[in-house]
Short mmCIF file of C-alpha atoms and ligand atoms in Angstrom, two decimals:
data_model
loop_
_atom_site.label_atom_id
_atom_site.label_comp_id
_atom_site.label_asym_id
_atom_site.label_seq_id
_atom_site.Cartn_x
_atom_site.Cartn_y
_atom_site.Cartn_z
CA MET A 45 23.59 -35.26 6.26
CA LEU A 46 23.70 -38.92 7.25
CA ASN A 47 26.55 -41.04 5.96
CA LYS A 48 25.74 -44.39 4.45
CA LYS A 49 26.59 -46.51 7.54
CA VAL A 50 24.44 -44.48 9.77
CA GLU A 51 21.59 -44.40 7.26
CA LYS A 52 21.73 -48.23 7.05
CA ILE A 53 21.64 -48.83 10.74
CA LEU A 54 18.90 -46.39 11.26
CA ASN A 55 16.90 -48.05 8.50
CA GLU A 56 17.41 -51.44 10.15
CA GLN A 57 15.84 -49.88 13.30
CA ILE A 58 12.70 -49.12 11.32
CA GLU A 59 12.17 -52.82 10.83
CA LYS A 60 12.86 -53.57 14.52
CA GLU A 61 10.45 -50.84 15.81
CA GLY A 62 7.71 -51.95 13.27
CA TYR A 63 8.20 -55.61 14.25
CA SER A 64 7.98 -54.57 17.97
CA SER A 65 4.62 -52.88 17.19
CA ASN A 66 3.29 -56.06 15.37
CA LEU A 67 4.64 -58.35 18.14
CA TYR A 68 2.71 -56.40 20.73
CA LEU A 69 -0.37 -56.45 18.41
CA ALA A 70 -0.12 -60.22 18.22
CA MET A 71 0.21 -60.39 21.99
CA ALA A 72 -2.77 -57.99 22.44
CA SER A 73 -4.94 -60.06 20.14
CA TRP A 74 -4.09 -63.31 21.96
CA ALA A 75 -4.65 -61.76 25.40
CA GLU A 76 -7.93 -60.40 24.29
CA LYS A 77 -9.05 -63.78 22.97
CA GLU A 78 -8.00 -65.28 26.36
CA GLY A 79 -10.35 -62.84 28.15
CA PHE A 80 -7.58 -60.50 29.54
CA ALA A 81 -9.16 -57.10 28.30
CA GLY A 82 -6.88 -54.93 30.47
CA ILE A 83 -3.70 -56.62 29.52
CA ALA A 84 -4.85 -56.43 25.79
CA GLN A 85 -5.48 -52.81 26.22
CA TRP A 86 -1.92 -52.27 27.71
CA LEU A 87 -0.41 -54.25 24.67
CA TYR A 88 -2.51 -52.30 22.15
CA ALA A 89 -1.19 -49.03 23.64
CA GLN A 90 2.34 -50.38 23.66
CA ALA A 91 1.95 -51.34 19.94
CA ASP A 92 0.77 -47.78 19.15
CA GLU A 93 3.93 -46.38 20.92
CA GLU A 94 6.17 -48.66 18.91
CA ARG A 95 4.62 -47.51 15.69
CA ILE A 96 5.37 -43.91 16.79
CA HIS A 97 8.96 -44.98 17.44
CA MET A 98 9.12 -46.43 13.91
CA LEU A 99 7.72 -43.19 12.49
CA LYS A 100 10.33 -41.08 14.33
CA PHE A 101 13.17 -43.09 12.53
CA ILE A 102 11.40 -42.73 9.15
CA THR A 103 11.02 -38.87 9.43
CA PHE A 104 14.59 -38.46 10.94
CA ILE A 105 16.20 -40.36 8.07
CA ASN A 106 14.34 -38.40 5.45
CA GLU A 107 14.99 -35.07 7.15
CA ARG A 108 18.69 -35.89 7.41
CA GLY A 109 18.99 -36.40 3.71
CA GLY A 110 18.69 -40.20 3.68
CA HIS A 111 15.92 -42.40 2.34
CA ALA A 112 13.72 -44.29 4.79
CA ILE A 113 12.87 -47.70 3.39
CA ILE A 114 9.72 -49.46 4.61
CA PRO A 115 10.59 -53.08 4.97
CA ALA A 116 8.61 -56.34 5.02
CA PHE A 117 7.95 -57.60 8.62
CA LYS A 118 8.06 -61.20 9.59
CA GLN A 119 4.90 -62.51 11.21
CA PRO A 120 5.02 -62.64 14.96
CA GLN A 121 3.91 -65.76 16.77
CA VAL A 122 0.11 -66.23 17.13
CA LYS A 123 -0.20 -68.04 20.49
CA PHE A 124 1.61 -67.47 23.85
CA GLU A 125 2.26 -69.89 26.66
CA GLY A 126 0.69 -67.69 29.45
CA ILE A 127 0.68 -64.18 30.69
CA LYS A 128 3.88 -64.40 32.74
CA LYS A 129 5.77 -66.02 29.93
CA MET A 130 4.47 -63.42 27.53
CA PHE A 131 5.69 -60.53 29.66
CA GLU A 132 9.09 -62.31 30.06
CA GLN A 133 9.18 -62.44 26.29
CA VAL A 134 8.27 -58.59 26.16
CA LEU A 135 11.27 -57.97 28.56
CA GLU A 136 13.60 -60.07 26.48
CA HIS A 137 12.48 -58.24 23.38
CA GLU A 138 12.96 -54.82 24.99
CA ASN A 139 16.49 -55.93 26.10
CA PHE A 140 17.15 -56.77 22.42
CA ILE A 141 15.92 -53.39 21.28
CA THR A 142 18.04 -51.58 23.95
CA LYS A 143 21.04 -53.46 22.62
CA SER A 144 20.27 -52.32 19.02
CA ILE A 145 19.80 -48.69 20.20
CA ASN A 146 23.19 -48.98 22.00
CA ASP A 147 24.79 -50.33 18.75
CA ILE A 148 23.43 -47.17 16.95
CA VAL A 149 25.08 -44.86 19.69
CA THR A 150 28.35 -46.78 19.29
CA LEU A 151 28.28 -46.41 15.54
CA VAL A 152 27.39 -42.61 15.43
CA ILE A 153 30.07 -41.83 17.96
CA LYS A 154 32.58 -43.76 15.86
CA GLU A 155 31.43 -41.90 12.66
CA ASN A 156 31.45 -38.49 14.51
CA ASP A 157 27.76 -37.93 13.83
CA TYR A 158 26.97 -35.77 16.84
CA ALA A 159 23.53 -34.71 15.49
CA THR A 160 22.33 -38.22 15.34
CA ASN A 161 23.96 -39.10 18.68
CA ASN A 162 22.00 -36.22 20.19
CA TRP A 163 18.73 -37.35 18.59
CA ILE A 164 19.09 -41.01 19.53
CA GLN A 165 19.54 -40.15 23.24
CA TRP A 166 15.71 -39.90 23.48
CA PHE A 167 15.51 -43.60 22.69
CA VAL A 168 18.35 -44.41 25.25
CA THR A 169 16.05 -42.88 27.94
CA GLU A 170 12.95 -44.45 26.46
CA GLN A 171 14.52 -47.92 26.62
CA MET A 172 15.31 -47.50 30.28
CA GLU A 173 11.77 -46.57 30.96
CA GLU A 174 10.36 -49.43 28.92
CA GLU A 175 12.62 -52.03 30.66
CA LEU A 176 11.48 -50.73 34.08
CA ASN A 177 7.76 -50.72 33.14
CA VAL A 178 7.91 -54.31 32.02
CA GLN A 179 10.07 -55.37 34.99
CA THR A 180 7.45 -53.73 37.27
CA ILE A 181 4.67 -55.73 35.57
CA LEU A 182 6.62 -58.92 36.05
CA ASP A 183 7.21 -58.15 39.77
CA LYS A 184 3.45 -57.71 40.21
CA ILE A 185 2.72 -60.91 38.31
CA ASN A 186 5.25 -62.77 40.50
CA LEU A 187 3.58 -61.18 43.65
CA VAL A 188 0.01 -62.26 42.83
CA GLY A 189 0.90 -65.41 41.03
CA ASP A 190 0.28 -66.35 37.34
CA LYS A 191 -2.94 -68.12 38.14
CA ASN A 192 -4.58 -65.14 39.92
CA LEU A 193 -4.57 -62.40 37.42
CA TYR A 194 -8.22 -61.10 37.50
CA LEU A 195 -7.52 -57.94 39.61
CA PHE A 196 -4.12 -57.47 37.85
CA ASP A 197 -5.91 -57.45 34.44
CA ARG A 198 -8.24 -54.69 35.88
CA ASP A 199 -5.34 -52.63 37.20
CA ILE A 200 -2.53 -52.97 34.71
CA MET A 201 -3.41 -49.77 32.81
CA SER A 202 -2.60 -47.81 35.92
CA LEU A 203 1.00 -49.10 35.60
CA ARG A 204 1.53 -47.23 32.36
CA THR A 205 3.80 -44.29 32.88
CA VAL A 206 4.36 -43.69 29.14
CA VAL A 207 1.29 -43.26 26.94
FE1 LIG B 12 10.59 -48.95 20.62
O1 LIG B 12 10.76 -49.29 22.37
FE2 LIG B 12 10.02 -50.90 22.79
O2 LIG B 12 10.77 -51.88 21.39
#
């Protein structure tokens, strides 16, 4: 059974994962309009993954005797300043999500909720992978240059390690 503090912080994470999904959808849509079909495909897949993360929180809260609340999501930005800047923003966002997952770990340890601590460890590992994936993409962009992304756009899906 979840205590109220743990239920609250897990519900807050539903909004963060759902917003992540919408943010990556907004990026995907922009990249597609700009002609970057491969990058758009990567972002659409990433958005799907974030939705699955959100669903994991929803079902866990309900299964543990809480009530998962579906929140309103703020609208993500519509336009982005360029591919490199956009991926820098993805990394910054993932760092923010990592911090919020770490905050959950800190709370559940404090509350002696070992079951939730055990469950949330999957997200701790997932965040390490996501940060690494995005950093790898940024390294490649820096290698080829922000103005020379034709081949990168073709190859980006091969960089996906998590589908
Ligand atoms: Fe849900 O992992 Fe990214 O945000």
